[in-house]
Amino acid sequence: MKRRDFVFFTGLSVFAGRALAQGKPGKQRVVIQVSDNDPAKWALALSNARNVQTDLGKENVEIEIVAYGPGLAMMKAESPVAGRLAAALDANVGLIACENTMQNTKIEKGDIYGGVKFVRAGVTHIMKRQGEGWAYLRP
Amino acid sequence: MKRRDFVFFTGLSVFAGRALAQGKPGKQRVVIQVSDNDPAKWALALSNARNVQTDLGKENVEIEIVAYGPGLAMMKAESPVAGRLAAALDANVGLIACENTMQNTKIEKGDIYGGVKFVRAGVTHIMKRQGEGWAYLRP
Amino acid sequence: MKRRDFVFFTGLSVFAGRALAQGKPGKQRVVIQVSDNDPAKWALALSNARNVQTDLGKENVEIEIVAYGPGLAMMKAESPVAGRLAAALDANVGLIACENTMQNTKIEKGDIYGGVKFVRAGVTHIMKRQGEGWAYLRP
């Protein structure tokens, strides 16, 4: 590879990498963590998501709420914030439950609110999102 | 645009973008979130800011403390940590209150400690700072 | 410096900087913060570390748990989670205590669990790790 080709390759790959990490230009992304067994925190996480959508415009932002550990109960069908989970899904907020936690606490997929998605490990998913350039929020 | 020009443009824009995100060379930046209604957490956030300045040198670091949700009360004129807010402002720590929270809880600007600044949504401001390359700390 | 040399230098330095920040290709890194005086949180932090190793493969991830402020007690020799500290060290999870906190609370190095490492300021270490591209987790 000639020197000029190397420059081209390097410049381009950095450029492509950053574009990939940031998604569409102007689209902001945030992953919100819920790991407390505290309905007030669950309500705050949902309000945070709604406020971000209001402030930036729903179409300009991608939001996921990831519940794991003691926070998983937020995503149960019988959750005290179940009504607000419905509203969040309607507003295109991704709701995600941790399968590791479910396994450790004998919670089945049927116990989880409809529309909630699953990841093997909530913590690893949060790391992955940060690596992709998403902001991280822990209310 | 010729290939060499494209490389020049790409390389330069990445370079410029990174420099912009990182501020002056050597200048580190951190946004500290306060979202708990817990004076012990408020004191911890203020101690964290002071320790960072001591450890890195006050002139080498830029710090903002953003209070929102149940944490907003930290920034009120009648806050139990008001004396320490004064010291933080003297030390060039930015103190920021969330107007969304103020509106939802009927708190006026006149209720907030003098010198505290305002953003429309605390959460969006924290996302913006992370996107600009600031570290994020949630004590 | 000729224009082409400048491009070469810029492209290369960005490339080198990113490689440095990301460590070995494929190696993921996360710094986990413990700042609550709450043994349930300490257990959660240790479980998070273990789950990340299980999910990604122990050899593909680098993990540090940084305890400071009211969270420092997690790292004491007499900590209620001392047995799990041993297991974490065996699994190559870095355990780190904040010397600032130790100084302020009159805790000596001899009071800390063997194998735990020390940094001058836990908060600054967490900022540094984020600047190096590590994910940040606050359980």
Short mmCIF file of C-alpha atoms in Angstrom, two decimals:
data_model
loop_
_atom_site.label_atom_id
_atom_site.label_comp_id
_atom_site.label_asym_id
_atom_site.label_seq_id
_atom_site.Cartn_x
_atom_site.Cartn_y
_atom_site.Cartn_z
CA MET A 1 0.00 0.00 0.00
CA LYS A 2 1.41 3.38 -0.95
CA ARG A 3 1.64 6.09 1.65
CA ARG A 4 -1.14 8.12 0.08
CA ASP A 5 -3.41 5.09 -0.02
CA PHE A 6 -2.76 4.46 3.64
CA VAL A 7 -3.81 8.00 4.48
CA PHE A 8 -6.95 7.57 2.44
CA PHE A 9 -7.78 4.31 4.17
CA THR A 10 -7.08 5.65 7.65
CA GLY A 11 -8.98 8.88 7.18
CA LEU A 12 -11.93 7.09 5.68
CA SER A 13 -12.12 4.38 8.32
CA VAL A 14 -12.08 6.90 11.16
CA PHE A 15 -14.75 8.90 9.35
CA ALA A 16 -16.89 5.79 8.79
CA GLY A 17 -16.40 4.60 12.36
CA ARG A 18 -17.57 7.86 13.87
CA ALA A 19 -20.57 8.06 11.54
CA LEU A 20 -21.52 4.50 12.52
CA ALA A 21 -21.20 5.24 16.22
CA GLN A 22 -23.36 8.33 15.98
CA GLY A 23 -26.11 6.91 13.77
CA LYS A 24 -27.93 9.31 11.46
CA PRO A 25 -26.58 12.85 11.68
CA GLY A 26 -28.47 14.80 14.29
CA LYS A 27 -30.02 11.70 15.88
CA GLN A 28 -29.19 11.59 19.60
CA ARG A 29 -29.33 8.41 21.64
CA VAL A 30 -29.53 7.69 25.32
CA VAL A 31 -29.71 4.51 27.37
CA ILE A 32 -31.41 4.95 30.76
CA GLN A 33 -30.56 2.47 33.52
CA VAL A 34 -33.02 1.30 36.18
CA SER A 35 -31.40 -0.88 38.86
CA ASP A 36 -33.23 0.23 42.03
CA ASN A 37 -36.33 -1.45 43.44
CA ASP A 38 -37.98 1.94 43.84
CA PRO A 39 -41.17 2.90 41.97
CA ALA A 40 -40.27 6.59 42.38
CA LYS A 41 -37.09 5.93 40.38
CA TRP A 42 -39.08 4.06 37.74
CA ALA A 43 -41.42 7.06 37.39
CA LEU A 44 -38.40 9.38 37.17
CA ALA A 45 -36.81 7.27 34.42
CA LEU A 46 -40.06 7.39 32.43
CA SER A 47 -40.37 11.15 32.96
CA ASN A 48 -36.75 11.60 31.87
CA ALA A 49 -37.47 9.73 28.63
CA ARG A 50 -40.56 11.82 27.96
CA ASN A 51 -38.77 15.09 28.70
CA VAL A 52 -35.92 14.21 26.35
CA GLN A 53 -38.42 13.50 23.58
CA THR A 54 -40.24 16.78 24.26
CA ASP A 55 -37.03 18.78 24.37
CA LEU A 56 -35.30 17.31 21.31
CA GLY A 57 -38.31 16.20 19.25
CA LYS A 58 -39.45 12.59 19.30
CA GLU A 59 -38.03 11.90 15.83
CA ASN A 60 -34.56 13.23 16.72
CA VAL A 61 -33.80 10.93 19.61
CA GLU A 62 -33.62 7.20 20.31
CA ILE A 63 -34.19 6.08 23.90
CA GLU A 64 -33.92 2.77 25.70
CA ILE A 65 -34.73 2.05 29.34
CA VAL A 66 -32.85 -1.01 30.60
CA ALA A 67 -34.06 -2.63 33.85
CA TYR A 68 -31.89 -5.13 35.69
CA GLY A 69 -31.19 -6.40 39.19
CA PRO A 70 -33.59 -4.95 41.77
CA GLY A 71 -34.91 -2.63 39.03
CA LEU A 72 -36.35 -5.46 36.94
CA ALA A 73 -39.70 -5.34 38.79
CA MET A 74 -40.39 -2.10 36.89
CA MET A 75 -41.01 -4.17 33.75
CA LYS A 76 -43.41 -6.73 35.27
CA ALA A 77 -46.97 -6.94 33.95
CA GLU A 78 -48.16 -6.09 37.46
CA SER A 79 -45.76 -3.12 37.80
CA PRO A 80 -47.25 -0.06 39.52
CA VAL A 81 -46.05 1.97 36.50
CA ALA A 82 -47.60 -0.43 33.92
CA GLY A 83 -49.83 2.32 32.52
CA ARG A 84 -46.79 4.49 31.89
CA LEU A 85 -44.96 1.57 30.24
CA ALA A 86 -47.77 1.48 27.68
CA ALA A 87 -47.37 5.20 27.01
CA ALA A 88 -43.59 4.84 26.68
CA LEU A 89 -43.96 2.02 24.12
CA ASP A 90 -46.50 4.13 22.20
CA ALA A 91 -43.90 6.91 22.11
CA ASN A 92 -41.26 4.53 20.70
CA VAL A 93 -39.19 4.33 23.89
CA GLY A 94 -37.49 0.93 23.97
CA LEU A 95 -38.14 -1.03 27.17
CA ILE A 96 -35.62 -3.77 27.91
CA ALA A 97 -35.49 -6.45 30.63
CA CYS A 98 -32.40 -8.43 31.71
CA GLU A 99 -32.73 -12.21 31.27
CA ASN A 100 -29.92 -12.88 33.78
CA THR A 101 -31.95 -11.17 36.48
CA MET A 102 -35.09 -13.01 35.42
CA GLN A 103 -33.33 -16.35 35.67
CA ASN A 104 -31.87 -15.55 39.11
CA THR A 105 -35.23 -14.40 40.47
CA LYS A 106 -37.45 -17.03 38.78
CA ILE A 107 -39.32 -14.49 36.67
CA GLU A 108 -40.72 -15.81 33.39
CA LYS A 109 -41.18 -13.90 30.13
CA GLY A 110 -44.93 -14.27 30.70
CA ASP A 111 -44.56 -12.21 33.88
CA ILE A 112 -43.13 -9.26 31.93
CA TYR A 113 -45.24 -6.44 30.44
CA GLY A 114 -46.10 -7.03 26.76
CA GLY A 115 -43.86 -5.15 24.33
CA VAL A 116 -40.83 -5.18 26.62
CA LYS A 117 -37.78 -6.67 24.87
CA PHE A 118 -35.12 -8.94 26.35
CA VAL A 119 -31.34 -8.94 26.45
CA ARG A 120 -29.16 -11.65 27.97
CA ALA A 121 -27.37 -9.24 30.34
CA GLY A 122 -28.65 -5.73 30.98
CA VAL A 123 -25.21 -4.54 32.07
CA THR A 124 -23.51 -5.74 28.89
CA HIS A 125 -26.20 -4.09 26.79
CA ILE A 126 -25.57 -0.77 28.56
CA MET A 127 -21.81 -1.14 27.90
CA LYS A 128 -22.51 -1.90 24.24
CA ARG A 129 -24.68 1.18 23.84
CA GLN A 130 -22.02 3.41 25.41
CA GLY A 131 -19.47 1.90 23.02
CA GLU A 132 -21.77 2.84 20.13
CA GLY A 133 -21.81 6.46 21.30
CA TRP A 134 -25.08 6.53 23.21
CA ALA A 135 -25.24 8.79 26.25
CA TYR A 136 -25.77 7.02 29.58
CA LEU A 137 -28.23 8.18 32.19
CA ARG A 138 -28.70 6.69 35.63
CA PRO A 139 -31.63 8.56 37.27
CA MET B 1 -13.26 17.15 -5.06
CA LYS B 2 -10.06 15.26 -5.80
CA ARG B 3 -9.13 12.26 -3.75
CA ARG B 4 -6.28 14.02 -2.01
CA ASP B 5 -8.53 16.95 -1.14
CA PHE B 6 -11.09 14.58 0.29
CA VAL B 7 -8.49 13.00 2.52
CA PHE B 8 -7.35 16.41 3.65
CA PHE B 9 -10.89 17.46 4.41
CA THR B 10 -11.75 14.24 6.25
CA GLY B 11 -8.57 14.15 8.28
CA LEU B 12 -8.91 17.79 9.20
CA SER B 13 -12.56 17.57 10.17
CA VAL B 14 -11.97 14.58 12.44
CA PHE B 15 -9.04 16.40 13.96
CA ALA B 16 -11.09 19.56 14.46
CA GLY B 17 -14.06 17.63 15.82
CA ARG B 18 -11.99 15.84 18.43
CA ALA B 19 -10.24 19.06 19.47
CA LEU B 20 -13.64 20.73 19.83
CA ALA B 21 -15.03 17.86 21.90
CA GLN B 22 -12.08 17.83 24.21
CA GLY B 23 -11.67 21.57 24.64
CA LYS B 24 -8.20 22.93 25.22
CA PRO B 25 -5.55 20.22 25.31
CA GLY B 26 -5.22 18.89 28.83
CA LYS B 27 -8.51 20.41 29.98
CA GLN B 28 -10.73 17.71 31.45
CA ARG B 29 -14.48 18.10 31.85
CA VAL B 30 -17.07 16.37 33.97
CA VAL B 31 -20.81 16.79 34.42
CA ILE B 32 -22.09 15.66 37.83
CA GLN B 33 -25.74 14.66 38.13
CA VAL B 34 -27.89 15.23 41.21
CA SER B 35 -31.33 13.62 40.97
CA ASP B 36 -31.92 12.40 44.53
CA ASN B 37 -33.73 14.37 47.23
CA ASP B 38 -30.95 13.57 49.68
CA PRO B 39 -28.77 16.28 51.26
CA ALA B 40 -26.03 13.68 51.86
CA LYS B 41 -25.86 13.14 48.09
CA TRP B 42 -25.74 16.90 47.53
CA ALA B 43 -22.80 17.17 49.92
CA LEU B 44 -21.10 14.24 48.17
CA ALA B 45 -21.53 15.86 44.73
CA LEU B 46 -19.98 19.10 46.05
CA SER B 47 -17.10 17.17 47.66
CA ASN B 48 -16.54 15.27 44.40
CA ALA B 49 -16.26 18.56 42.51
CA ARG B 50 -13.81 19.97 45.05
CA ASN B 51 -11.69 16.80 45.06
CA VAL B 52 -11.47 16.78 41.26
CA GLN B 53 -10.27 20.39 41.31
CA THR B 54 -7.72 19.60 44.01
CA ASP B 55 -6.47 16.50 42.22
CA LEU B 56 -6.24 17.91 38.69
CA GLY B 57 -5.70 21.60 39.44
CA LYS B 58 -8.61 24.05 39.31
CA GLU B 59 -7.44 25.52 35.97
CA ASN B 60 -7.20 22.12 34.27
CA VAL B 61 -10.77 21.00 34.73
CA GLU B 62 -14.29 22.24 33.96
CA ILE B 63 -17.10 21.00 36.20
CA GLU B 64 -20.87 21.35 36.12
CA ILE B 65 -23.35 20.05 38.68
CA VAL B 66 -26.80 19.54 37.14
CA ALA B 67 -29.75 19.16 39.51
CA TYR B 68 -33.09 17.87 38.26
CA GLY B 69 -36.13 15.94 39.46
CA PRO B 70 -36.06 15.26 43.20
CA GLY B 71 -32.49 16.64 43.22
CA LEU B 72 -33.55 20.17 42.27
CA ALA B 73 -34.06 21.17 45.92
CA MET B 74 -30.27 21.19 46.24
CA MET B 75 -30.21 24.44 44.27
CA LYS B 76 -32.89 26.31 46.24
CA ALA B 77 -31.94 29.49 48.10
CA GLU B 78 -33.02 27.76 51.32
CA SER B 79 -31.00 24.61 50.55
CA PRO B 80 -29.22 23.07 53.55
CA VAL B 81 -26.02 23.14 51.44
CA ALA B 82 -26.43 26.81 50.40
CA GLY B 83 -23.13 27.77 52.03
CA ARG B 84 -21.32 25.16 50.00
CA LEU B 85 -23.07 26.34 46.80
CA ALA B 86 -21.43 29.73 47.39
CA ALA B 87 -18.01 28.09 47.76
CA ALA B 88 -18.58 26.02 44.59
CA LEU B 89 -19.50 29.12 42.57
CA ASP B 90 -16.42 30.90 43.95
CA ALA B 91 -14.34 27.95 42.72
CA ASN B 92 -15.86 28.21 39.22
CA VAL B 93 -17.98 25.08 39.47
CA GLY B 94 -21.05 25.55 37.27
CA LEU B 95 -24.34 25.00 39.10
CA ILE B 96 -27.31 24.25 36.86
CA ALA B 97 -31.02 23.84 37.60
CA CYS B 98 -33.60 22.14 35.35
CA GLU B 99 -36.47 24.42 34.27
CA ASN B 100 -38.72 21.43 33.45
CA THR B 101 -38.53 20.31 37.06
CA MET B 102 -39.12 23.87 38.29
CA GLN B 103 -42.25 24.18 36.15
CA ASN B 104 -43.61 20.80 37.32
CA THR B 105 -43.01 21.61 40.98
CA LYS B 106 -44.03 25.30 40.92
CA ILE B 107 -40.57 26.56 41.81
CA GLU B 108 -39.71 30.05 40.53
CA LYS B 109 -36.31 31.38 39.50
CA GLY B 110 -36.50 33.63 42.57
CA ASP B 111 -36.55 30.50 44.76
CA ILE B 112 -33.20 29.34 43.36
CA TYR B 113 -29.81 30.25 44.85
CA GLY B 114 -28.20 33.27 43.16
CA GLY B 115 -25.58 32.36 40.57
CA VAL B 116 -27.20 29.05 39.63
CA LYS B 117 -27.82 28.86 35.86
CA PHE B 118 -30.81 27.33 34.10
CA VAL B 119 -31.31 24.82 31.29
CA ARG B 120 -34.65 23.81 29.78
CA ALA B 121 -34.11 20.09 30.52
CA GLY B 122 -31.41 18.85 32.85
CA VAL B 123 -31.39 15.42 31.25
CA THR B 124 -30.87 16.79 27.74
CA HIS B 125 -28.05 18.99 28.99
CA ILE B 126 -26.31 15.94 30.50
CA MET B 127 -26.69 14.09 27.17
CA LYS B 128 -25.25 17.08 25.32
CA ARG B 129 -22.23 17.24 27.59
CA GLN B 130 -21.53 13.52 27.14
CA GLY B 131 -21.78 14.01 23.38
CA GLU B 132 -19.18 16.77 23.67
CA GLY B 133 -16.79 14.38 25.41
CA TRP B 134 -17.40 15.32 29.05
CA ALA B 135 -17.14 12.53 31.60
CA TYR B 136 -20.37 11.73 33.48
CA LEU B 137 -20.54 11.22 37.20
CA ARG B 138 -23.59 10.20 39.17
CA PRO B 139 -22.59 10.21 42.88
CA MET C 1 5.46 20.44 6.70
CA LYS C 2 3.89 19.79 3.31
CA ARG C 3 0.18 19.38 3.01
CA ARG C 4 0.43 15.68 2.33
CA ASP C 5 2.64 15.18 5.34
CA PHE C 6 0.15 17.01 7.48
CA VAL C 7 -2.64 14.70 6.34
CA PHE C 8 -0.46 11.72 7.05
CA PHE C 9 0.35 12.99 10.52
CA THR C 10 -3.23 13.90 11.34
CA GLY C 11 -4.71 10.66 10.06
CA LEU C 12 -2.11 8.62 11.84
CA SER C 13 -2.43 10.42 15.16
CA VAL C 14 -6.23 10.04 15.19
CA PHE C 15 -5.81 6.38 14.31
CA ALA C 16 -3.21 5.87 17.06
CA GLY C 17 -5.28 7.79 19.61
CA ARG C 18 -8.37 5.69 19.02
CA ALA C 19 -6.43 2.43 19.13
CA LEU C 20 -4.88 3.52 22.41
CA ALA C 21 -8.24 4.49 23.88
CA GLN C 22 -9.84 1.22 22.92
CA GLY C 23 -7.04 -1.13 23.97
CA LYS C 24 -6.69 -4.40 22.12
CA PRO C 25 -9.30 -4.88 19.42
CA GLY C 26 -12.33 -6.66 20.83
CA LYS C 27 -11.37 -5.99 24.45
CA GLN C 28 -14.18 -4.18 26.25
CA ARG C 29 -13.67 -2.19 29.42
CA VAL C 30 -15.96 -0.96 32.14
CA VAL C 31 -15.43 0.99 35.35
CA ILE C 32 -18.08 0.32 38.01
CA GLN C 33 -18.66 2.99 40.67
CA VAL C 34 -19.62 2.25 44.27
CA SER C 35 -20.44 5.39 46.27
CA ASP C 36 -23.31 4.24 48.48
CA ASN C 37 -22.94 2.85 51.99
CA ASP C 38 -25.24 -0.02 51.13
CA PRO C 39 -24.10 -3.66 51.17
CA ALA C 40 -26.90 -4.56 48.72
CA LYS C 41 -25.31 -2.15 46.21
CA TRP C 42 -21.89 -3.68 46.84
CA ALA C 43 -23.30 -7.14 46.12
CA LEU C 44 -24.98 -5.80 42.97
CA ALA C 45 -21.72 -4.26 41.74
CA LEU C 46 -19.92 -7.57 42.25
CA SER C 47 -22.72 -9.47 40.49
CA ASN C 48 -22.60 -6.99 37.61
CA ALA C 49 -18.86 -7.61 37.21
CA ARG C 50 -19.36 -11.39 37.24
CA ASN C 51 -22.24 -11.24 34.76
CA VAL C 52 -20.22 -9.10 32.35
CA GLN C 53 -17.38 -11.64 32.48
CA THR C 54 -19.80 -14.51 31.92
CA ASP C 55 -21.56 -12.76 29.05
CA LEU C 56 -18.49 -11.49 27.18
CA GLY C 57 -15.89 -14.06 28.26
CA LYS C 58 -13.44 -13.27 31.04
CA GLU C 59 -10.55 -12.74 28.63
CA ASN C 60 -12.47 -10.24 26.48
CA VAL C 61 -13.24 -7.68 29.15
CA GLU C 62 -11.39 -5.54 31.69
CA ILE C 63 -13.31 -4.48 34.78
CA GLU C 64 -12.56 -2.16 37.69
CA ILE C 65 -14.76 -1.46 40.70
CA VAL C 66 -13.94 1.93 42.25
CA ALA C 67 -15.21 2.59 45.79
CA TYR C 68 -15.23 6.12 47.20
CA GLY C 69 -17.14 8.29 49.65
CA PRO C 70 -19.73 6.34 51.62
CA GLY C 71 -19.01 3.35 49.32
CA LEU C 72 -15.44 2.92 50.56
CA ALA C 73 -16.52 0.60 53.38
CA MET C 74 -17.11 -2.06 50.72
CA MET C 75 -13.34 -2.47 50.43
CA LYS C 76 -12.55 -2.82 54.12
CA ALA C 77 -11.02 -6.05 55.44
CA GLU C 78 -14.08 -6.44 57.65
CA SER C 79 -16.51 -5.77 54.78
CA PRO C 80 -19.63 -7.98 54.79
CA VAL C 81 -18.81 -8.83 51.15
CA ALA C 82 -15.14 -9.70 51.87
CA GLY C 83 -15.60 -13.26 50.62
CA ARG C 84 -16.88 -11.96 47.31
CA LEU C 85 -13.95 -9.50 47.08
CA ALA C 86 -11.63 -12.53 47.14
CA ALA C 87 -13.58 -14.16 44.31
CA ALA C 88 -13.52 -10.93 42.28
CA LEU C 89 -9.74 -10.61 42.65
CA ASP C 90 -9.36 -14.26 41.64
CA ALA C 91 -11.39 -13.47 38.52
CA ASN C 92 -9.10 -10.53 37.67
CA VAL C 93 -11.61 -7.82 38.54
CA GLY C 94 -9.66 -4.75 39.68
CA LEU C 95 -10.75 -3.44 43.10
CA ILE C 96 -9.82 0.17 43.80
CA ALA C 97 -10.13 2.32 46.92
CA CYS C 98 -10.03 6.14 47.07
CA GLU C 99 -7.22 7.54 49.24
CA ASN C 100 -9.00 10.91 49.61
CA THR C 101 -11.92 9.18 51.29
CA MET C 102 -9.56 7.12 53.47
CA GLN C 103 -7.79 10.27 54.63
CA ASN C 104 -11.07 12.06 55.41
CA THR C 105 -12.46 9.12 57.35
CA LYS C 106 -9.24 8.04 59.12
CA ILE C 107 -9.05 4.67 57.39
CA GLU C 108 -5.56 3.22 56.98
CA LYS C 109 -4.28 1.00 54.17
CA GLY C 110 -4.05 -1.79 56.75
CA ASP C 111 -7.83 -1.56 57.22
CA ILE C 112 -8.42 -2.34 53.54
CA TYR C 113 -8.88 -5.85 52.12
CA GLY C 114 -5.63 -7.33 50.76
CA GLY C 115 -5.28 -7.04 46.98
CA VAL C 116 -7.33 -3.86 46.70
CA LYS C 117 -5.39 -1.11 44.90
CA PHE C 118 -5.36 2.60 45.68
CA VAL C 119 -5.86 5.78 43.69
CA ARG C 120 -5.50 9.32 45.02
CA ALA C 121 -9.05 10.32 44.02
CA GLY C 122 -11.65 7.77 43.00
CA VAL C 123 -13.63 10.37 41.08
CA THR C 124 -10.66 11.46 39.00
CA HIS C 125 -9.83 7.84 38.22
CA ILE C 126 -13.38 7.28 36.95
CA MET C 127 -13.08 10.39 34.74
CA LYS C 128 -9.74 9.15 33.40
CA ARG C 129 -11.18 5.76 32.51
CA GLN C 130 -14.11 7.36 30.67
CA GLY C 131 -11.63 9.51 28.77
CA GLU C 132 -9.79 6.34 27.76
CA GLY C 133 -13.00 4.91 26.30
CA TRP C 134 -14.12 2.69 29.18
CA ALA C 135 -17.86 2.34 29.71
CA TYR C 136 -19.17 3.68 33.03
CA LEU C 137 -21.61 1.82 35.22
CA ARG C 138 -23.18 3.11 38.40
CA PRO C 139 -25.28 0.23 39.82
#
